[in-house]
C-alpha positions as semicolon CSV with decimal commas, in nm:
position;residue;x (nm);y (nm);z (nm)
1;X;15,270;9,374;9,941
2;X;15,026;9,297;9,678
3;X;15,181;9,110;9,384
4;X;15,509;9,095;9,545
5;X;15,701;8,817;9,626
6;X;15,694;8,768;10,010
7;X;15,920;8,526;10,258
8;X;15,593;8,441;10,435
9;X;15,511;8,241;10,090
10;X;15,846;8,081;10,037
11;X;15,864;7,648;10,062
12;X;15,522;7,651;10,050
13;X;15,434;7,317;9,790
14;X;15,055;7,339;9,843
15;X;14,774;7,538;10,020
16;X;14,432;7,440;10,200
17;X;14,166;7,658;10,080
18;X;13,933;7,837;10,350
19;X;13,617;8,064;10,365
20;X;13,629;8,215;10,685
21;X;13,276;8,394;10,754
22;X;13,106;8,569;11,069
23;X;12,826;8,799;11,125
24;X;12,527;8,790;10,876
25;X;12,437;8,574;10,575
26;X;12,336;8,711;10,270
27;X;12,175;8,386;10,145
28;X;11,860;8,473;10,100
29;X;11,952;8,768;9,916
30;X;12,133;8,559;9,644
31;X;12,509;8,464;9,779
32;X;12,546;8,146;9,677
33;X;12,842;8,050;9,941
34;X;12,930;7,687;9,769
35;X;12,916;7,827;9,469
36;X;13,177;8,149;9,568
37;X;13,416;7,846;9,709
38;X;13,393;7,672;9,397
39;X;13,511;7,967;9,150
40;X;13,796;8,023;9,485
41;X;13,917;7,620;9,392
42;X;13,862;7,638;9,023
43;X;14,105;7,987;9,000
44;X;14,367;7,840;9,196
45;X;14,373;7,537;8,981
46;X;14,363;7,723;8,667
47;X;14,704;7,853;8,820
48;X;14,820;7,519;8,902
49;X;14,831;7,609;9,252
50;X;14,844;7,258;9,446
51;X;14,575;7,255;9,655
52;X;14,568;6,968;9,956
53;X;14,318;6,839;10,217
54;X;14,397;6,947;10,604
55;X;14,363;6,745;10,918
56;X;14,099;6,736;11,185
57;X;14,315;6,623;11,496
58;X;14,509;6,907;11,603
59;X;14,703;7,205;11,404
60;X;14,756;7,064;11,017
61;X;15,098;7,140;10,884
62;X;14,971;7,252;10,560
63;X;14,956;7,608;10,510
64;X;14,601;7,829;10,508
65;X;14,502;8,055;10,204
66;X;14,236;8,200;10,394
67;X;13,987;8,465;10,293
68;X;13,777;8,606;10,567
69;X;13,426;8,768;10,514
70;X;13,274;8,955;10,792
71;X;12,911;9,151;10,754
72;X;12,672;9,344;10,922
73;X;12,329;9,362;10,794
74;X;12,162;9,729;10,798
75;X;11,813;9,614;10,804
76;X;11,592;9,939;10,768
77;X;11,808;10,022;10,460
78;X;11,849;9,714;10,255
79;X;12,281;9,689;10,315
80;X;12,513;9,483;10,395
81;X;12,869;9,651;10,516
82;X;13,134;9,387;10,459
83;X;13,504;9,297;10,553
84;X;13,713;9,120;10,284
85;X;14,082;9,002;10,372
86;X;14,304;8,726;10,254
87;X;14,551;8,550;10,410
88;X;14,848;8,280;10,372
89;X;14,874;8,122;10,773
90;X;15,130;7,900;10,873
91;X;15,223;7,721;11,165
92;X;15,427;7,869;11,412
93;X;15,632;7,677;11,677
94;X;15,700;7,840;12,050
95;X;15,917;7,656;12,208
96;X;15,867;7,789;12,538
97;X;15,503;7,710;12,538
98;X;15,358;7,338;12,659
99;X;15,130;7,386;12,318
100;X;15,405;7,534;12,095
101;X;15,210;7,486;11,715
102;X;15,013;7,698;11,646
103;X;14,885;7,871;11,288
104;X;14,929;8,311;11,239
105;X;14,859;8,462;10,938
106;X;15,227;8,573;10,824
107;X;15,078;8,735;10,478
108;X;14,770;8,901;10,472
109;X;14,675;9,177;10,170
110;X;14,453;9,492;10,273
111;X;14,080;9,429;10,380
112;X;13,819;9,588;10,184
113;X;13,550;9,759;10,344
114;X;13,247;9,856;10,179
115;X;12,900;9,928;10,179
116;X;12,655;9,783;9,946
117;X;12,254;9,735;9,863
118;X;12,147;9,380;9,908
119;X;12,087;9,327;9,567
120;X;12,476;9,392;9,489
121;X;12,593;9,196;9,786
122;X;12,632;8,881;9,595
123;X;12,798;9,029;9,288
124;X;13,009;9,235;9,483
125;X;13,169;8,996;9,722
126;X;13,241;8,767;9,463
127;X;13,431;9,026;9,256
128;X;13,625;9,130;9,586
129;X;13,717;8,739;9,667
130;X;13,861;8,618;9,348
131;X;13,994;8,996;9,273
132;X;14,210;8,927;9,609
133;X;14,266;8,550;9,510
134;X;14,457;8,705;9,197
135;X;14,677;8,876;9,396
136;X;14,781;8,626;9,601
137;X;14,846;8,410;9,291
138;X;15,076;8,640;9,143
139;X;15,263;8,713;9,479
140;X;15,313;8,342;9,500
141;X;15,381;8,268;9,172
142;X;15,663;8,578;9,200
143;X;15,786;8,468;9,543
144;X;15,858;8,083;9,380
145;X;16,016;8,275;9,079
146;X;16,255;8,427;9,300
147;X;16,318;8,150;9,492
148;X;16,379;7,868;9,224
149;X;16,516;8,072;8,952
150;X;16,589;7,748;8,720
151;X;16,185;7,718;8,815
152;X;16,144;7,746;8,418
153;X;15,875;8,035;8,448
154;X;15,986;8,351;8,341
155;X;15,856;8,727;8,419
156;X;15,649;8,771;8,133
157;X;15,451;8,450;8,247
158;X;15,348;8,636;8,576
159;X;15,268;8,927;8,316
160;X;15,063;8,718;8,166
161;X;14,842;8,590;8,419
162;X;14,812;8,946;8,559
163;X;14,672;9,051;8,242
164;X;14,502;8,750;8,143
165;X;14,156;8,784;8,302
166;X;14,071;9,067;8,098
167;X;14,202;8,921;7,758
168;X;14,041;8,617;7,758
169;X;13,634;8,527;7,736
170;X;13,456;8,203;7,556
171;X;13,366;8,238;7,186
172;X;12,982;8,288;7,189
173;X;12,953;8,081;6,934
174;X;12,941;7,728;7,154
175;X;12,605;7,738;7,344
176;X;12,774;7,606;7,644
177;X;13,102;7,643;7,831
178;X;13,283;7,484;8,128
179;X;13,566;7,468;8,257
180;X;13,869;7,139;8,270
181;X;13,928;7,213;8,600
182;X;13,550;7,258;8,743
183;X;13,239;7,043;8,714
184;X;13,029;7,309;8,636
185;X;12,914;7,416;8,319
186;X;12,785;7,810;8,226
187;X;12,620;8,004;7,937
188;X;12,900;8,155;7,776
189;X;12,789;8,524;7,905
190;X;12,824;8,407;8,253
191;X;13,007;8,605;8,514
192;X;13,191;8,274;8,593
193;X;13,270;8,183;8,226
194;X;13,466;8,460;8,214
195;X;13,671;8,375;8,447
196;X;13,811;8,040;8,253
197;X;14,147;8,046;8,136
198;X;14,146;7,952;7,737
199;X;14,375;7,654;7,829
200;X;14,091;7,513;8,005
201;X;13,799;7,569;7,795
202;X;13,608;7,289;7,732
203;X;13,317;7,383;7,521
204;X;12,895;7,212;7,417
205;X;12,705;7,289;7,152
206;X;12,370;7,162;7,385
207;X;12,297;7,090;7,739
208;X;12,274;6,759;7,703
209;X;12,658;6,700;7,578
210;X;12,735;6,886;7,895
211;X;12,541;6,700;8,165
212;X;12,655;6,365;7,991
213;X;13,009;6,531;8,020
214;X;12,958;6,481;8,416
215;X;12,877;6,853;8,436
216;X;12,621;7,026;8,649
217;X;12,473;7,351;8,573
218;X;12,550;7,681;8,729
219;X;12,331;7,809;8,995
220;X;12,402;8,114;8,898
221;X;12,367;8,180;8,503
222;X;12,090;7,834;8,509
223;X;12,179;7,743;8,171
């Protein structure tokens, strides 16, 4: 399934964004959780993936891109043994039922287990969640190909953004870097820098240009 284009992901105009966690926090050991959503929103935006806000009374029509994190906390070792899977849910209608609509995950890639020092926790959840929110931005970006073939975006475009992680990384030169889609701004040899697409660099030579830019700084590089 992964990178392949999928009928679960066909019609589907826009997505609501969720973190689904359960079992321990890693908090104190350095997971920034607002933080981990924020890089989730900013990569589907750099893949102008519409994004929308879902309702509080009853089942929302909009379809869930849902990423849930389970751990476990070893405590006399210093781990964490985590659960990683994402998810496209939609809802489902049974008409038989006196509550028919409901919402079932109809696309779902292959959880990642692993087992990890505390320390790395942070670092490695991070690289799991936006390695799996790739995937399910080329399998939708294929599935709409498919399905809209006058769509204008061609194959070697979803080449492109398979590929285009590793290609692309701010000049060092600028002293600080943000993103157009993102209120944050980084050092340009932060993890999350890398992650900008070069259509949506938006570079400072000091702090100051950045925070009267309306940026904040990362809580994670503190530049």
């Amino acid at each position: 399934m992964e990178g392949r284009s999928h009928p679960a992901l066909v019609g589907i105009d826009g997505f609501r964004a969720v973190l689904l966690r359960s079992g321990a926090d890693p908090s104190a050991d350095g997971l920034d959780w607002t933080q981990l959503k924020e890089e989730v929103i900013d990569q589907l935006n750099q893949a102008n993936i519409k994004l929308v806000a879902g309702t509080t009374d009853g089942v929302s029509n909009t379809p869930e891109l849902r990423v849930y994190i389970n751990l476990l906390k070893l405590t006399d070792s210093r781990q964490y043994v985590f659960r990683i899977q994402t998810s496209v849910a939609r809802p489902v209608c049974l008409k038989a039922q006196e509550d028919p609509i409901f919402k079932a995950d109809l696309w779902m890639l292959n959880p990642v287990f692993e087992v990890v020092s505390a320390e790395d926790t942070p670092d490695r959840i991070t690289d799991v969640v936006l390695g799996q929110i790739k995937v399910f931005i080329i399998a939708y970006k294929t599935t709409h190909i498919r399905s809209h073939p006058d769509s204008g975006m061609s194959s070697s475009a979803i080449s492109q953004s398979q590929t285009g992680t590793e290609a692309r990384s701010p000049a060092v030169v600028y002293g600080y870097v943000a993103s157009n889609g993102s209120d944050v701004f980084h050092k340009p040899q932060c993890r999350w820098a890398k992650n900008i697409s070069p259509e949506n660099l938006i570079t400072y030579q000091t702090r100051e240009q950045a925070v009267q830019a309306g940026k904040r700084p990362c809580k994670w590089c503190d530049p």
